[in-house]
Structure formats: structure tokens, C-alpha cells
Tab-separated table of C-alpha atoms and ligand atoms in Angstrom:
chain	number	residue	atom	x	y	z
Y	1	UNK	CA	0.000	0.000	0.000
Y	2	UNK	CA	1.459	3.184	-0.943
Y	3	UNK	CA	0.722	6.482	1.697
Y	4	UNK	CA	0.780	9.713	-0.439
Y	5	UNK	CA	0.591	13.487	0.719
Y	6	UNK	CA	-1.897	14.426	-2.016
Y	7	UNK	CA	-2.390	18.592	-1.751
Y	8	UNK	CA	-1.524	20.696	0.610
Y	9	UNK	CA	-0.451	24.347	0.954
Y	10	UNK	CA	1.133	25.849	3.424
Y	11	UNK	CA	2.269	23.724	5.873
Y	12	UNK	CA	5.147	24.705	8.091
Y	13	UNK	CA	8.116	22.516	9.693
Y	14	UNK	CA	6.022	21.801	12.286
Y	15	UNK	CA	2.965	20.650	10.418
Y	16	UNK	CA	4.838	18.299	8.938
Y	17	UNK	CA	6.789	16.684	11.606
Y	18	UNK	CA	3.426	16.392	13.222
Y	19	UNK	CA	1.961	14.718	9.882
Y	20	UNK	CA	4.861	12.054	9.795
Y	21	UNK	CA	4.904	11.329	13.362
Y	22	UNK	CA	0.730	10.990	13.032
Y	23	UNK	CA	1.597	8.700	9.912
Y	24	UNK	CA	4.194	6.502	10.973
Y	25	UNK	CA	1.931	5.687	14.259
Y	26	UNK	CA	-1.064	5.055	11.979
Y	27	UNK	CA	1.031	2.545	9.434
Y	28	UNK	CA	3.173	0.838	12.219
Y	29	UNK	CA	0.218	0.845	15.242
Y	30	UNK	CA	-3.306	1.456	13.852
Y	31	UNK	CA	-3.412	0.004	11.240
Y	32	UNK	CA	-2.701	-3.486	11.800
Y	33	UNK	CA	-5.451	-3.545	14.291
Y	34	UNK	CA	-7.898	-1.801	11.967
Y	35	UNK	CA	-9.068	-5.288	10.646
Y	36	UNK	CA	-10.190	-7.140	14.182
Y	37	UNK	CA	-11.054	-3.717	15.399
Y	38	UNK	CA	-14.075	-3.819	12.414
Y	39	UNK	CA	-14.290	-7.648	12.921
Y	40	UNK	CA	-14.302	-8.416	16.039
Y	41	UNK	CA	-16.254	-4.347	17.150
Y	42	UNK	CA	-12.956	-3.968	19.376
Y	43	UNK	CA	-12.293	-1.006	21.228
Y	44	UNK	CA	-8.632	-0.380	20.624
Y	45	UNK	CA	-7.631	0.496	24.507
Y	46	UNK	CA	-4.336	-0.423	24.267
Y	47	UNK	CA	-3.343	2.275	21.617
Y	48	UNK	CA	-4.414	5.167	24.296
Y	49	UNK	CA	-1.442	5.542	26.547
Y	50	UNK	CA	0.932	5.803	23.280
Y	51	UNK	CA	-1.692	8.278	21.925
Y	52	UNK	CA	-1.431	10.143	24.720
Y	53	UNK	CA	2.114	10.251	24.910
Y	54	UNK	CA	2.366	11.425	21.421
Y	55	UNK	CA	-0.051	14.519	22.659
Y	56	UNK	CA	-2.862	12.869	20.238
Y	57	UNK	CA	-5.312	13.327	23.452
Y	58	UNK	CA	-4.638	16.605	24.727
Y	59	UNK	CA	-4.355	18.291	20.992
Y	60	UNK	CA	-6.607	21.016	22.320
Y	61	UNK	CA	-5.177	21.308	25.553
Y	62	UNK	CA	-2.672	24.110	26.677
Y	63	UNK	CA	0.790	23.013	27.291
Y	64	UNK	CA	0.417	23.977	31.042
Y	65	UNK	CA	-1.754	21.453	31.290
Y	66	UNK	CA	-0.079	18.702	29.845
Y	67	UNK	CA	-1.741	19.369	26.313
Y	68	UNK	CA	-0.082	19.253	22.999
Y	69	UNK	CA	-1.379	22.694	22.098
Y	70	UNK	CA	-1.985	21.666	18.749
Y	71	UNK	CA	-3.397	23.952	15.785
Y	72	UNK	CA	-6.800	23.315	14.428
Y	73	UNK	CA	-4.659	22.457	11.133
Y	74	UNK	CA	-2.043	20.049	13.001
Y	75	UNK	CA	-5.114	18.672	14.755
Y	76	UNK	CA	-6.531	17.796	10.923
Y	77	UNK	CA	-3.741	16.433	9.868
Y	78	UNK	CA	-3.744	13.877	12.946
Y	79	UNK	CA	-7.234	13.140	12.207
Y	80	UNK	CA	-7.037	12.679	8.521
Y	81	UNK	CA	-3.629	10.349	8.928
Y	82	UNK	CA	-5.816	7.567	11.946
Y	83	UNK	CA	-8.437	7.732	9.288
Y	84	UNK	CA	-6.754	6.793	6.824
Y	85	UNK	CA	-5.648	3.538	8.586
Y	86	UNK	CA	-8.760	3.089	10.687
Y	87	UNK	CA	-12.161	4.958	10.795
Y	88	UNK	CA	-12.847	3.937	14.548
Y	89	UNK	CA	-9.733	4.618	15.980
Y	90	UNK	CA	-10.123	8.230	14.102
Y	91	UNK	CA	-13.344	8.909	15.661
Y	92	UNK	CA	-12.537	8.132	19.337
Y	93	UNK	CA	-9.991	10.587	19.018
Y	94	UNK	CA	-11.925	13.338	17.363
Y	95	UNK	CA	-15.075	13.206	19.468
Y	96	UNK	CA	-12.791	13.207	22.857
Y	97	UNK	CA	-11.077	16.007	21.717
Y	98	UNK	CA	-13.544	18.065	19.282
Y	99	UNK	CA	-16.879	17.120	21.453
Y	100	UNK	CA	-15.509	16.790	25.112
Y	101	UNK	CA	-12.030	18.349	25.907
Y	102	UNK	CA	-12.222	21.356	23.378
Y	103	UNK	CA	-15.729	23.043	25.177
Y	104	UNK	CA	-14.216	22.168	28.358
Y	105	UNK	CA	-10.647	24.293	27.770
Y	106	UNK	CA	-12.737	27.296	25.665
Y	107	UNK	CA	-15.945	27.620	28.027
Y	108	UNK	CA	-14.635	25.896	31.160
Y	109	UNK	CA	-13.222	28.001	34.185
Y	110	UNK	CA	-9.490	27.060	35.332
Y	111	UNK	CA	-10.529	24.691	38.104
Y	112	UNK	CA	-12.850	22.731	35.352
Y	113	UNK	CA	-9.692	22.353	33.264
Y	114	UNK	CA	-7.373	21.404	35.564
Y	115	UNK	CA	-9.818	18.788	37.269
Y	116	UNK	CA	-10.976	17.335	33.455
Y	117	UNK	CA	-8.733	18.489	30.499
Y	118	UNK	CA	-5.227	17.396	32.320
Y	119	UNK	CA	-6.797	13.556	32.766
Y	120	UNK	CA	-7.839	13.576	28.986
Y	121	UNK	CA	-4.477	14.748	28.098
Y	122	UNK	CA	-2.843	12.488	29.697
Y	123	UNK	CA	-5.057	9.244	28.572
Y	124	UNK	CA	-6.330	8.642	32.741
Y	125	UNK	CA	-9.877	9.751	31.107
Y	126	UNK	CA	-11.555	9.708	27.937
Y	127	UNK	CA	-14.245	11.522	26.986
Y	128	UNK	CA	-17.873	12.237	25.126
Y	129	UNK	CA	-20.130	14.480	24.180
Y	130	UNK	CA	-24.129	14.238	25.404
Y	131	UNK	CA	-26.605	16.379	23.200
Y	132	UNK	CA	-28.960	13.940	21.252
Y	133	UNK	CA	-31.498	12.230	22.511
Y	134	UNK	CA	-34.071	9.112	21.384
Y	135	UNK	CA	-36.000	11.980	19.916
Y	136	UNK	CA	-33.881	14.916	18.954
Y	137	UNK	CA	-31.258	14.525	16.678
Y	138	UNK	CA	-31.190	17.487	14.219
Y	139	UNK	CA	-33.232	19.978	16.046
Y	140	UNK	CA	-30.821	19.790	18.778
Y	141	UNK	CA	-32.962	22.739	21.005
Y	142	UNK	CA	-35.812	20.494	21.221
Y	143	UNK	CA	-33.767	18.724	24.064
Y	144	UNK	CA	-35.555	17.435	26.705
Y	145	UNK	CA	-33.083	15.803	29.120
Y	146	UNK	CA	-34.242	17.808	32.170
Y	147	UNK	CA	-31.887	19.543	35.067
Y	148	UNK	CA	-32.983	21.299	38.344
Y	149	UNK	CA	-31.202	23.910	40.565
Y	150	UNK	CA	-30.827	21.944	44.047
Y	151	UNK	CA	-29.140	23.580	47.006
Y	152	UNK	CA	-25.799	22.217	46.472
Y	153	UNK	CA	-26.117	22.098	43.055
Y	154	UNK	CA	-28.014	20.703	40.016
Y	155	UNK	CA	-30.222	17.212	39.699
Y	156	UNK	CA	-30.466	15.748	35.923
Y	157	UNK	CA	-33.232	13.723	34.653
Y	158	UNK	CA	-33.468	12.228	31.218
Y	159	UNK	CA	-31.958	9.798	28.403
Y	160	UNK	CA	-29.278	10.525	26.114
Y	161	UNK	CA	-28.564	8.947	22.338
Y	162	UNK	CA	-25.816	8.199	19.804
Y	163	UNK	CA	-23.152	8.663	22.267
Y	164	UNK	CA	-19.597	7.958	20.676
Y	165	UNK	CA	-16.998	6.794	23.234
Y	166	UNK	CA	-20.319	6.330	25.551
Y	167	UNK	CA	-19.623	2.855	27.036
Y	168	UNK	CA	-15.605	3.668	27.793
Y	169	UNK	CA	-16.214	7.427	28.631
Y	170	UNK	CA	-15.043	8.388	32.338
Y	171	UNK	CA	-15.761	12.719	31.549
Y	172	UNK	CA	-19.314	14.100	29.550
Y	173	UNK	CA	-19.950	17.381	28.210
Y	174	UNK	CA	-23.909	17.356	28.583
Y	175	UNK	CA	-26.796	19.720	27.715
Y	176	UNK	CA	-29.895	19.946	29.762
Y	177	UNK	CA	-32.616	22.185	30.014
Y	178	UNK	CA	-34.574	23.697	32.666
Y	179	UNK	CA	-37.167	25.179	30.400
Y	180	UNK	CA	-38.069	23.099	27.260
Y	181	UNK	CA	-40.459	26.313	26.299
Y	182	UNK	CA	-38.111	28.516	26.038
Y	183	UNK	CA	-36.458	26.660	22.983
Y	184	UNK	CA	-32.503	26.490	22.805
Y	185	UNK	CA	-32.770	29.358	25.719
Y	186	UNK	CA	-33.138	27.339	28.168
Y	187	UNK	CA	-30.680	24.924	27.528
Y	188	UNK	CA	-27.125	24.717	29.770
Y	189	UNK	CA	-24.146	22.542	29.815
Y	190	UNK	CA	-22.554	20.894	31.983
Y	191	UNK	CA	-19.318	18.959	32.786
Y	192	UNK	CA	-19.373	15.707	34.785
Y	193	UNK	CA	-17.982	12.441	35.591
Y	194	UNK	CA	-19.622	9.490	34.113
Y	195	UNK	CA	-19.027	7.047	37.403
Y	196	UNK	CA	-21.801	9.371	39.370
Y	197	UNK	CA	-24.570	7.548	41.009
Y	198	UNK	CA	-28.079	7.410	38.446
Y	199	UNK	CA	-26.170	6.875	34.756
Y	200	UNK	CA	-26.357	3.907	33.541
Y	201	UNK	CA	-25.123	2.965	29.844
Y	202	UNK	CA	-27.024	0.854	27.344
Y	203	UNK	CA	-26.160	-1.392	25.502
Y	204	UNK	CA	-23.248	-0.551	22.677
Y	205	UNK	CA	-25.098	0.091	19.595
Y	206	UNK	CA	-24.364	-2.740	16.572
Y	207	UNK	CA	-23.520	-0.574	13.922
Y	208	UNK	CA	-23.207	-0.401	9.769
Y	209	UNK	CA	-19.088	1.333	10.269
Y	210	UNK	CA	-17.136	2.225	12.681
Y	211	UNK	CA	-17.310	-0.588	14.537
Y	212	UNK	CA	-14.861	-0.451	16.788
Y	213	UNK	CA	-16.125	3.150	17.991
Y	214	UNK	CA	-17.865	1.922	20.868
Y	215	UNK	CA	-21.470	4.093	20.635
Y	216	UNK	CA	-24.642	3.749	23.335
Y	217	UNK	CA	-27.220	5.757	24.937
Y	218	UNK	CA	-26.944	7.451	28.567
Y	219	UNK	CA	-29.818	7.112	31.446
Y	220	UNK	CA	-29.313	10.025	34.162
Y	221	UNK	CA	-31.837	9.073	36.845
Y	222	UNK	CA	-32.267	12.068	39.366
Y	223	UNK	CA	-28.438	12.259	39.013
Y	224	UNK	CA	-26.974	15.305	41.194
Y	225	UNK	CA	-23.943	17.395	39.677
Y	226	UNK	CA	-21.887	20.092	41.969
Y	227	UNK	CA	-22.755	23.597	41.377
Y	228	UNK	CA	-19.190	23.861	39.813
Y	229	UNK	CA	-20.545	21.246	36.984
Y	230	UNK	CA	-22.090	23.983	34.993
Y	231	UNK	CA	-20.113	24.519	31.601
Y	232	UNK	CA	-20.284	28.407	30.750
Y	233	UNK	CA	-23.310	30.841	31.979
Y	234	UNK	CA	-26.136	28.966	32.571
Y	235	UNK	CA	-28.981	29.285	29.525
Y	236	UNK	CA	-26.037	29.866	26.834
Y	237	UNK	CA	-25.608	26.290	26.557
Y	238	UNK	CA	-27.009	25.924	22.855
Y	239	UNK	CA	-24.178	28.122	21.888
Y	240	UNK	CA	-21.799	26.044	23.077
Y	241	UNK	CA	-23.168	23.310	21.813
Y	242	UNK	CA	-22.963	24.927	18.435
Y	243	UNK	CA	-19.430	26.526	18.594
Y	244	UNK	CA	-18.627	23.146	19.986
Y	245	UNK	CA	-19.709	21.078	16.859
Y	246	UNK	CA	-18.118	23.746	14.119
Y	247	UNK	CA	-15.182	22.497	15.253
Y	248	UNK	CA	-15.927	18.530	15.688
Y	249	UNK	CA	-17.373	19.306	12.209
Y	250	UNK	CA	-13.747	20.053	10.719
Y	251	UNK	CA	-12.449	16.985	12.564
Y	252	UNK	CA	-15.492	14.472	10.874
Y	253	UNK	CA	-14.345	16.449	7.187
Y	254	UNK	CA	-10.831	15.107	8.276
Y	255	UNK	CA	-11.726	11.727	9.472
Y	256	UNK	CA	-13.645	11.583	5.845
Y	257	UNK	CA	-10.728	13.028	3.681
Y	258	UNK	CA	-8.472	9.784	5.828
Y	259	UNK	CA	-11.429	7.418	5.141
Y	260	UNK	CA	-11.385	8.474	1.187
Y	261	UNK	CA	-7.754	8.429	0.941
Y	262	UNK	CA	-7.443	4.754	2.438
Y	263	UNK	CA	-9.521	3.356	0.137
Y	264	UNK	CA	-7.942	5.440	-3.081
Y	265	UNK	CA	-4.606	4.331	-1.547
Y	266	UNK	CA	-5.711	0.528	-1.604
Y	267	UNK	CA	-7.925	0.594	-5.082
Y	268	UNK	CA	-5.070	2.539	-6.489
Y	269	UNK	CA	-2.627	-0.616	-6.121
Y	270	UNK	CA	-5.116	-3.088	-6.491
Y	271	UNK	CA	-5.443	-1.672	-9.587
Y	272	UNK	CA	-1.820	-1.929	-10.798
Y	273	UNK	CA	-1.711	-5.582	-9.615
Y	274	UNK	CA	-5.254	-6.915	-10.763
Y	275	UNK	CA	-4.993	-7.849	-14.852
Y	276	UNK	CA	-7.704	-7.836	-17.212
Y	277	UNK	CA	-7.886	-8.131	-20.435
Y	278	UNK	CA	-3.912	-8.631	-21.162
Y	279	UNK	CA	-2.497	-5.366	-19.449
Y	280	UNK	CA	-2.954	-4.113	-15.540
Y	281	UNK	CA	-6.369	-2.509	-15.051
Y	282	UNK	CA	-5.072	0.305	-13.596
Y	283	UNK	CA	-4.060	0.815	-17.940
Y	284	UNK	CA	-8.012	0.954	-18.805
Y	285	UNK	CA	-9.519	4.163	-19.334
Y	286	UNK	CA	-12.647	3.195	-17.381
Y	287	UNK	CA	-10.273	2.459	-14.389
Y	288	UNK	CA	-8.125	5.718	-14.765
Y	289	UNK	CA	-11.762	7.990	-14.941
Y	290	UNK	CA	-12.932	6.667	-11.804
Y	291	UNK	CA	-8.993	7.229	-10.383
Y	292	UNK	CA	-8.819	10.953	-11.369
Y	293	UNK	CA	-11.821	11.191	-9.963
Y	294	UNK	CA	-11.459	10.054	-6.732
Y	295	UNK	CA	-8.014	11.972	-6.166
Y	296	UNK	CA	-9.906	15.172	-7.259
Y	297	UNK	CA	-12.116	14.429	-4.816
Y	298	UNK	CA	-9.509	13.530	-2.338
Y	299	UNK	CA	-7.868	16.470	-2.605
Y	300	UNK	CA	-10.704	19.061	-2.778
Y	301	UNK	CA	-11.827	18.005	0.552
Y	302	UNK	CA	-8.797	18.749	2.119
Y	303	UNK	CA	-8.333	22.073	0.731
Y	304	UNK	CA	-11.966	23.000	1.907
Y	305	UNK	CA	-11.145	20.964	5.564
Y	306	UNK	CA	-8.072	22.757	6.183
Y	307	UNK	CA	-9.422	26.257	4.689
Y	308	UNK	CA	-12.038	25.648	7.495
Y	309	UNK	CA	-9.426	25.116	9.926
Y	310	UNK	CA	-7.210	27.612	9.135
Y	311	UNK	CA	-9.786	30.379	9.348
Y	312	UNK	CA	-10.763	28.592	13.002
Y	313	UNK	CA	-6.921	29.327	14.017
Y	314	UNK	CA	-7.252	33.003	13.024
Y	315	UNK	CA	-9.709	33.654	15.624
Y	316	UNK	CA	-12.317	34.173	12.158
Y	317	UNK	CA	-16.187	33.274	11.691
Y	318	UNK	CA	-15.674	30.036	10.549
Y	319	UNK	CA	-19.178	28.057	11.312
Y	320	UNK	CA	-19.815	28.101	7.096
Y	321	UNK	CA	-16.506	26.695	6.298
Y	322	UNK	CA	-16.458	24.121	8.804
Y	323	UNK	CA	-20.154	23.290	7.391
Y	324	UNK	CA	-18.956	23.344	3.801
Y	325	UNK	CA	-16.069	20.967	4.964
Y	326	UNK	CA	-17.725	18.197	6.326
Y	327	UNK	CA	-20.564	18.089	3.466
Y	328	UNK	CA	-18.349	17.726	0.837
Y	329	UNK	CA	-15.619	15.272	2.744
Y	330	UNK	CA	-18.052	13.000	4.132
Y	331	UNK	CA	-20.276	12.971	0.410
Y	332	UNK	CA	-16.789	12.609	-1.196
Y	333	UNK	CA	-15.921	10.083	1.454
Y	334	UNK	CA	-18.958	7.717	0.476
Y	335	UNK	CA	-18.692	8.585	-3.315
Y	336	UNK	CA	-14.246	7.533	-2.868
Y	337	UNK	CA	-15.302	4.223	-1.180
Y	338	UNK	CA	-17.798	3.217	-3.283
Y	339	UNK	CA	-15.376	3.800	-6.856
Y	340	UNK	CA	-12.793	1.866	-4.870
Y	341	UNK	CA	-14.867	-0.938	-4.070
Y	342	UNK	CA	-15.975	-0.961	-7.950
Y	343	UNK	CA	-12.705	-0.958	-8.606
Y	344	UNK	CA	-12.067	-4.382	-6.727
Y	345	UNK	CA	-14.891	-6.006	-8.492
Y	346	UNK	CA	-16.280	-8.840	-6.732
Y	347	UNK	CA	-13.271	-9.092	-4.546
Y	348	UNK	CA	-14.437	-5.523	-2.758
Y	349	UNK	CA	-17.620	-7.197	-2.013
Y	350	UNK	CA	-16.254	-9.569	0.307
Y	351	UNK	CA	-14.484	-8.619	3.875
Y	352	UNK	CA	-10.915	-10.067	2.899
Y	353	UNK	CA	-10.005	-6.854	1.662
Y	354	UNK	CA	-10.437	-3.405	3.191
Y	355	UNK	CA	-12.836	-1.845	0.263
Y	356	UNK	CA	-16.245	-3.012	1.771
Y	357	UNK	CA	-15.289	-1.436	5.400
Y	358	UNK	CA	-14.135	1.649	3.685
Y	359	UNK	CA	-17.676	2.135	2.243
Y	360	UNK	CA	-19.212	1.049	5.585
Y	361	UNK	CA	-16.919	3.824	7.987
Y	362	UNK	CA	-17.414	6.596	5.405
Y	363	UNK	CA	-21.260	6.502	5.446
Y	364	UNK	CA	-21.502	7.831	9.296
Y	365	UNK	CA	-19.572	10.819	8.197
Y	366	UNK	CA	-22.792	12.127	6.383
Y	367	UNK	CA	-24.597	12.077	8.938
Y	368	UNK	CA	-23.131	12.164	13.023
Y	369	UNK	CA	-22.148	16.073	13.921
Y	370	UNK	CA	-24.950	17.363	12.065
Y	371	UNK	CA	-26.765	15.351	8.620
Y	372	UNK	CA	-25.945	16.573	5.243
Y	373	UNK	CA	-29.004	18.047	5.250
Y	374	UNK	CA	-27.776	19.828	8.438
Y	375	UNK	CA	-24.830	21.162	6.647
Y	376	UNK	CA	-26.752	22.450	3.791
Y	377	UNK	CA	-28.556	24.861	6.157
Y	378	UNK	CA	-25.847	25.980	7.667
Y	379	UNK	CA	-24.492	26.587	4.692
Y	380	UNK	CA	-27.074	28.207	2.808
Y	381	UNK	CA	-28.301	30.475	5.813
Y	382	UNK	CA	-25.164	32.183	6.292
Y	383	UNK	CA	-24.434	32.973	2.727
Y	384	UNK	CA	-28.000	34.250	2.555
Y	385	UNK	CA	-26.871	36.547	5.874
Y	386	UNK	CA	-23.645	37.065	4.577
Y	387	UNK	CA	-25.346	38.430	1.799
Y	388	UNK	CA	-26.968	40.750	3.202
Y	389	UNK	CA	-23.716	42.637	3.759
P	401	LIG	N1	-22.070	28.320	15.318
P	401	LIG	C1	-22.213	29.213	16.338
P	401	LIG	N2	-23.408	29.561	16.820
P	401	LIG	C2	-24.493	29.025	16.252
P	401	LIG	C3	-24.422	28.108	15.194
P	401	LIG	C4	-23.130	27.768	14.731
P	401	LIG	N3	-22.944	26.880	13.733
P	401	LIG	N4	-25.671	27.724	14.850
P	401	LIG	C5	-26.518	28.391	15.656
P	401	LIG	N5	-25.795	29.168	16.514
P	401	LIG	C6	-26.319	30.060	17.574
P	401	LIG	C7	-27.055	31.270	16.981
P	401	LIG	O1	-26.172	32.342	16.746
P	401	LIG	C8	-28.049	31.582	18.084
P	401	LIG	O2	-27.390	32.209	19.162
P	401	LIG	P1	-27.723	33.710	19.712
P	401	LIG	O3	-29.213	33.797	19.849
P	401	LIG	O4	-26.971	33.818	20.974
P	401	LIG	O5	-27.217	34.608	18.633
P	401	LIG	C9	-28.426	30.202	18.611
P	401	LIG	O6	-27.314	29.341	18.297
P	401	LIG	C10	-29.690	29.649	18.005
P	401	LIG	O7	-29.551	29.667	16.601
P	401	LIG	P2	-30.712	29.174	15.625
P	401	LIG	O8	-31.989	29.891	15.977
P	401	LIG	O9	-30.203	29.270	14.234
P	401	LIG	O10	-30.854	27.648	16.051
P	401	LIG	P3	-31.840	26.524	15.518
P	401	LIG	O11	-32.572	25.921	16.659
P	401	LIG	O12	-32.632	27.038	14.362
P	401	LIG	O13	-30.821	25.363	15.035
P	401	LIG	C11	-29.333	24.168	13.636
P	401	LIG	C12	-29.873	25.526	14.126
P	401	LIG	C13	-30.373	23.338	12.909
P	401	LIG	C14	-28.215	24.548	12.685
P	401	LIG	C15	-28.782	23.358	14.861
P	401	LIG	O14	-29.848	22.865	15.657
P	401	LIG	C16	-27.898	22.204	14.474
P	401	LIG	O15	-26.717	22.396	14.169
P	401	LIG	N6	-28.449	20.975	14.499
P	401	LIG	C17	-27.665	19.775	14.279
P	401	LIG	C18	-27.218	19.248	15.606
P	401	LIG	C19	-26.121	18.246	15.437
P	401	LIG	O16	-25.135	18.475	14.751
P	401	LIG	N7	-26.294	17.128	16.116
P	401	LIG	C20	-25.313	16.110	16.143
P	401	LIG	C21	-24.957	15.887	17.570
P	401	LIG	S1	-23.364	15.325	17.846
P	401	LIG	S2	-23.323	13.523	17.105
């Protein structure tokens, strides 16, 4: 299997020593496990502590806390290089660091990130993200998981869904409202434990991809959080929710630009080793249409996925971008897997080579961190407001 860089731009010293290092983990660590991780739906513990030693844990935390301090870039170019080698392993990284530690070290006070971010930096935690529930998935205000002021704090009621990292998580960001009339107004966040008397887990969900992302719902029965649990000012929890998930939006566009290039990487030499008709089919011009194609493709999502986190690192408006990203990675992502599998004929059909479980990871990348359909909105309402000058 060959690993190519594909386009870039820009990319300091540092970008790239990060990139290699990311890369030469993925090859040597990740992706020898990526089979049985799919197989066998098996959660990958023992690559943590190396992950966390490598900073791949705490790439949004600050140095004085143990973090790696990583740009939004760098922290693309980690994602994109797991995918690559394994969809799962990708995601467990992105949603502990986009979804959990990322709110927690940009809304959190200093006592919230020195008792949560420095144990996800250093791999002694892991952590999720709580906003969906059974029936709210894309109108995320219409939450219903209830809290409660209390004197010495706050008591939650209510059921949580979809929850990647779920049944391995030890720290949850989780929304809550107190008032389900007053829309995404009454919604707050919170930061907790997940070994607290009241949650209980489900069952892990048996999923399509992925599989070794371990996903399940959360049950908080009259569970009681410290008044110090609260995540930002109470009622402005919707907006972190939101400027939470433009940035765990970049991350899936990465995880879907890793996911496309692994299976252009493998189709790519299938296709110089499979023969057909007398010559390599790699030499037919069906073969090199769908090839171009899927490189284009490749490559287009990165430049929008890293234009989206470039614009993040300025400090800039960036909720579009990050929108735009993950549409076109994560429809490129399924369109890439599904050439490559074509491309392997009947042997892509079957689960001795990697082509079927490329198509199967990309597929949750058009829909988890907001639907496609989700994106398009985004998308389309802030041009319109953009628009308006
Ligand atoms: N970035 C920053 N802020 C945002 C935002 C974004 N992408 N989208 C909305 N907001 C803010 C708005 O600025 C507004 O805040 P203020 O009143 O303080 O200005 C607030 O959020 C409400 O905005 P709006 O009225 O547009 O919210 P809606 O209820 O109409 O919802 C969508 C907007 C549909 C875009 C939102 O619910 C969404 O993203 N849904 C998908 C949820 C999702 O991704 N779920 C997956 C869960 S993780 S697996």
C-alpha cells in the first residue's frame, strides 16, 4: 500500500513533523489492528497511553496542562492520517477532543480544566459528548433531558442517544434544560464524571461502520452534579453546543478526507496488480476515470477541511466553512469508497479486503455532527446573511 501526501499548501516545519509522526503511528500501530477492530467491534484500549504520549489526546489542551497545544490544522492532519488507517480509531480521538475536551478548555473556568482536560491529556480519562437524545437529533434545542437547581447544586433527569466513546467514557460534556419552552434558551451545559450515582449505559449500539467506535445511549436518573458542573453561563448552553460542533465538524471532514484516501490508496494498487484483459487494469480508461476522480475528490476536501481550519486558528467566523467541509468530505468520502470498491470487483464485495469497510466507515460521516441536510442549512443560511452585507 502506498501512503501519499496528495495537496496541501502551506504547511510549516512543524505541520509536517506532526503529519509524519501521526503517519508513521497510523502505518506501524493502527493500522494493523484496523481489521479485528471492524471484525471483532474492538475497542482499541491499548493504543491510548501511546496516543497520549504522542499529545494525540490533549491536541486542544494548553501546554500547562499537559496538552499538545496543537493547531486546528495540526489537529486535521492527525485526524485525517488515523483515518486513513482506521475509521474507529479516528473517531474516538476526534469526538474526545472536538466534542468533550475542546468546550471544556474554551468555556470551562481554570478549576474545570485542571480537574478534566489534564486527565484527557494524559489518557487517565476519555471523553464524550451528550446532546442527542431518542428523539432529537437534528433539532438539537428540542432537548428534553431535564436539570434542576438543588441547594448544592443541580439534579439531571433524562436519556441521552448516539453517544460515541459512551460505554468507555469516564468525563461528559452534557446539555440539559430547565425550560423546554423557552427553545434552545433554556438549555445549559454541563461537565461531569460518568461514574456518578443514576447513569447507567445501554447497551453498545451494533452498527453499519465504525465498529470499533464503541457508541450507546446514557440514562441520568435524578443524578446530582456540583454547582461547579455547569459549563459556561447557565442558559447559553445551545451556543456552546454549536461553537462546539463547528469544530468537531472540521475533525469528521478530516476523518472523511483519511477514510477516502485509504480506500484510493488501496484501489489505487489493487489496480496496478489486478490484470484484465492482457495489461494491468489500472491501464483501462474506465479504471483511470474513476482514479482521477477520486483523487480530485480527495484532494478538494482537504483544501476546503483545512481552509475551514485555518480560518478557526485566526480567531475568524468560521461556522460556514467548517459546514462546507464536512458536506463535501463526508459525500466525497462515500462517493471515494464506493469507486474503490468498484474498482475491486467482486473481490471488494467480500471482507478479505479493506474496500467493503471503507464504504461502511465513510457513510456515518454524512450524517453524526450534524446530517448533510444539516450542513446544507448551515451553509445556505449564512451565505443568505452574509449576503446581506
Ligand atoms: N455556530 C455558532 N453559533 C451558532 C451556530 C453555529 N454553527 N448555529 C446556531 N448558533 C447560535 C445562533 O447564533 C443563536 O445564538 P444567539 O441567539 O446567541 O445569537 C443560537 O445558536 C440559536 O440559533 P438558531 O436559531 O439558528 O438555532 P436553531 O434551533 O434554528 O438550530 C441548527 C440551528 C439546525 C443549525 C442546529 O440545531 C444544528 O446544528 N443541528 C444539528 C445538531 C447536530 O449536529 N447534532 C449532532 C450531535 S453530535 S453527534
Amino acid at each position: 500500500m502506498t501512503w501519499q501526501d496528495g495537496t496541501n499548501f502551506g504547511l510549516n516545519d512543524d505541520d509536517i513533523a506532526i503529519r509524519d509522526m501521526a503517519r508513521a503511528f497510523a502505518r506501524e500501530k493502527v493500522y494493523p489492528l484496523a481489521e479485528k477492530i471492524d471484525a471483532e467491534h474492538y475497542f482499541p484500549r491499548e493504543l491510548l497511553p501511546e496516543m497520549a504520549s504522542l499529545g494525540f489526546l490533549g491536541a486542544m489542551v494548553p501546554e500547562s496542562l499537559g496538552g499538545s497545544e496543537l493547531s486546528q490544522v495540526q489537529y486535521c492532519i492527525l485526524i485525517e492520517e488515523l483515518a486513513a488507517a482506521c475509521a474507529s480509531t479516528s473517531i474516538i480521538v476526534s469526538a474526545h477532543n472536538s466534542l468533550c475536551v475542546f468546550p471544556i478548555v474554551e468555556y470551562g473556568t481554570q478549576a474545570q480544566r485542571e480537574e478534566f482536560a489534564k486527565p484527557l491529556a494524559s489518557g487517565e480519562a476519555l471523553g464524550c459528548f451528550a446532546l442527542s437524545e431518542p428523539g432529537t437529533g437534528s433539532d438539537a434545542a428540542a432537548l428534553t433531558c431535564k436539570y434542576e437547581r438543588t441547594d448544592k447544586g443541580f439534579v439531571v433527569r433524562g436519556a441521552k442517544n448516539w453517544i460515541t466513546n459512551g460505554p468507555e467514557a469516564d468525563v461528559c460534556v452534557l446539555f440539559a434544560t430547565n425550560d423546554t419552552s423557552s427553545g434552545y434558551k433554556g438549555v445549559s451545559a454541563f461537565v461531569h464524571s460518568l461514574h456518578l450515582d443514576g447513569i447507567s449505559r445501554g447497551r453498545p449500539e451494533n452498527k453499519l461502520g465504525i465498529c470499533g467506535s464503541p457508541t450507546c445511549a446514557l440514562q441520568y436518573d435524578e443524578v446530582e452534579l456540583p454547582a461547579t458542573a455547569l459549563l459556561g453561563e447557565e442558559g447559553r448552553g445551545f451556543n456552546v453546543a454549536m461553537g462546539t460542533l463547528n469544530g468537531g465538524r472540521t475533525g469528521v471532514a478530516a476523518q472523511a478526507v483519511g477514510i477516502a484516501r485509504g480506500a484510493l490508496e488501496h484501489a489505487l494498487a489493487y489496480s496496478k496488480e489486478r490484470k484484465a484483459f492482457g495489461s494491468a487494469i489500472c491501464d483501462h480508461q474506465s479504471i483511470k476515470n474513476y482514479l482521477a476522480d477520486m483523487v480530485n475528490r480527495v484532494d478538494a476536501a482537504r483544501l476546503l477541511t483545512h481552509s475551514a481550519a485555518f480560518k478557526k486558528d485566526q480567531g475568524l467566523r468560521y461556522s460556514r466553512e467548517a459546514a462546507m467541509a464536512k458536506l463535501f468530505a463526508s459525500e466525497a468520502a462515500t462517493w471515494v469508497a464506493n469507486k474503490a470498491l468498484q474498482i475491486y470487483g467482486g473481490y471488494g464485495y467480500v471482507k478479505d479486503y479493506p474496500a467493503e469497510r471503507h464504504l461502511r466507515d465513510a457513510k456515518i460521516t454524512e450524517i453524526y455532527e450534524g446530517t448533510s441536510e444539516i450542513q446544507r442549512l448551515v451553509v445556505a443560511d449564512t451565505l443568505l446573511k452574509e449576503s446581506e452585507g
